[in-house]
Short mmCIF file of C-alpha atoms in Angstrom, two decimals:
data_model
loop_
_atom_site.label_atom_id
_atom_site.label_comp_id
_atom_site.label_asym_id
_atom_site.label_seq_id
_atom_site.Cartn_x
_atom_site.Cartn_y
_atom_site.Cartn_z
CA MET A 1 -14.60 -11.34 -57.81
CA ASN A 2 -13.42 -12.89 -61.05
CA THR A 3 -9.69 -13.15 -61.53
CA LYS A 4 -8.02 -14.54 -64.65
CA THR A 5 -4.44 -15.33 -65.48
CA ALA A 6 -2.62 -17.28 -68.20
CA LEU A 7 -0.59 -20.27 -67.00
CA SER A 8 1.58 -22.94 -68.60
CA ILE A 9 1.13 -26.65 -68.04
CA GLN A 10 4.25 -28.17 -66.43
CA ASN A 11 5.52 -31.71 -65.90
CA TRP A 12 5.35 -33.17 -62.41
CA GLY A 13 6.72 -36.71 -62.53
CA ASN A 14 4.47 -38.64 -64.90
CA SER A 15 1.66 -36.11 -64.49
CA LEU A 16 0.87 -32.60 -65.63
CA ALA A 17 0.59 -29.72 -63.18
CA LEU A 18 -0.58 -26.13 -62.84
CA ARG A 19 0.86 -23.84 -60.19
CA ILE A 20 -1.86 -21.68 -58.69
CA PRO A 21 -0.61 -18.11 -58.18
CA ALA A 22 -1.03 -16.70 -54.66
CA LYS A 23 -3.59 -14.11 -55.79
CA LEU A 24 -5.83 -16.77 -57.33
CA ALA A 25 -5.44 -18.99 -54.26
CA ARG A 26 -6.40 -16.09 -51.99
CA VAL A 27 -9.44 -15.12 -54.08
CA SER A 28 -10.53 -18.78 -54.20
CA ARG A 29 -9.72 -19.33 -50.50
CA LEU A 30 -7.42 -22.25 -51.30
CA SER A 31 -4.61 -23.32 -48.99
CA VAL A 32 -1.83 -25.91 -48.92
CA GLY A 33 -3.12 -29.38 -48.10
CA GLN A 34 -6.75 -28.48 -48.76
CA GLN A 35 -8.83 -31.18 -50.43
CA VAL A 36 -10.35 -30.34 -53.82
CA SER A 37 -12.26 -32.18 -56.53
CA ILE A 38 -11.50 -31.66 -60.21
CA GLU A 39 -14.06 -32.09 -62.97
CA ALA A 40 -12.83 -32.30 -66.56
CA THR A 41 -14.84 -31.45 -69.65
CA LEU A 42 -13.69 -31.13 -73.23
CA ASP A 43 -12.21 -27.65 -72.83
CA ARG A 44 -12.08 -26.84 -69.10
CA LEU A 45 -11.14 -28.04 -65.64
CA ILE A 46 -13.35 -27.10 -62.70
CA VAL A 47 -11.72 -27.18 -59.27
CA ARG A 48 -13.98 -27.20 -56.20
CA THR A 49 -13.14 -27.43 -52.53
CA VAL A 50 -14.45 -30.46 -50.66
CA GLY A 51 -14.93 -31.07 -46.99
CA SER A 52 -17.11 -29.81 -44.24
CA PRO A 53 -19.39 -26.88 -45.05
CA LYS A 54 -18.71 -23.45 -43.58
CA LEU A 55 -20.42 -22.96 -40.23
CA ASN A 56 -22.59 -19.96 -39.39
CA LEU A 57 -22.14 -18.08 -36.10
CA ALA A 58 -24.82 -20.07 -34.23
CA GLN A 59 -23.17 -23.36 -35.25
CA LYS A 60 -19.73 -22.11 -34.19
CA LEU A 61 -21.02 -20.94 -30.80
CA LYS A 62 -22.72 -24.30 -30.27
CA GLN A 63 -19.32 -26.01 -30.67
CA PHE A 64 -17.58 -23.61 -28.26
CA ASP A 65 -16.07 -25.39 -25.23
CA PRO A 66 -15.06 -22.92 -22.44
CA VAL A 67 -12.80 -25.56 -20.87
CA LEU A 68 -10.57 -25.47 -23.96
CA HIS A 69 -10.21 -21.69 -23.82
CA ALA A 70 -8.62 -21.30 -20.37
CA GLY A 71 -11.02 -18.86 -18.76
CA GLU A 72 -11.85 -16.73 -21.77
CA SER A 73 -15.20 -15.09 -21.31
CA MET A 74 -18.18 -15.26 -23.63
CA ALA A 75 -20.54 -12.32 -24.13
CA SER A 76 -23.20 -14.12 -22.08
CA ALA A 77 -20.94 -14.08 -18.98
CA GLY A 78 -22.08 -10.57 -18.05
CA ARG A 79 -19.94 -7.53 -17.33
CA LEU A 80 -16.42 -8.12 -16.06
CA GLY A 81 -13.59 -5.86 -14.91
CA ASN A 82 -13.59 -2.08 -15.53
CA GLU A 83 -16.70 -2.06 -17.70
CA ALA A 84 -18.90 -3.07 -14.71
CA MET A 85 -20.44 0.15 -13.37
#
């Protein structure tokens, strides 16, 4: 989804700043405190998120620690409660 908006450059101390509207932040999946890199060319700025790559389901399940989840059950635990017939 491409989203465009016109913004004004503002002063922030001795620097210049752009405020990112909530809609653009949501579309770009940006959040407060998130690390980004900025690349400058003659006529544009490119902002990219940095950090760990997004994990797929298999990677997330591999990191799952049942001790940290106070007895929550995983799908591999078999039938529990009323659904057992």
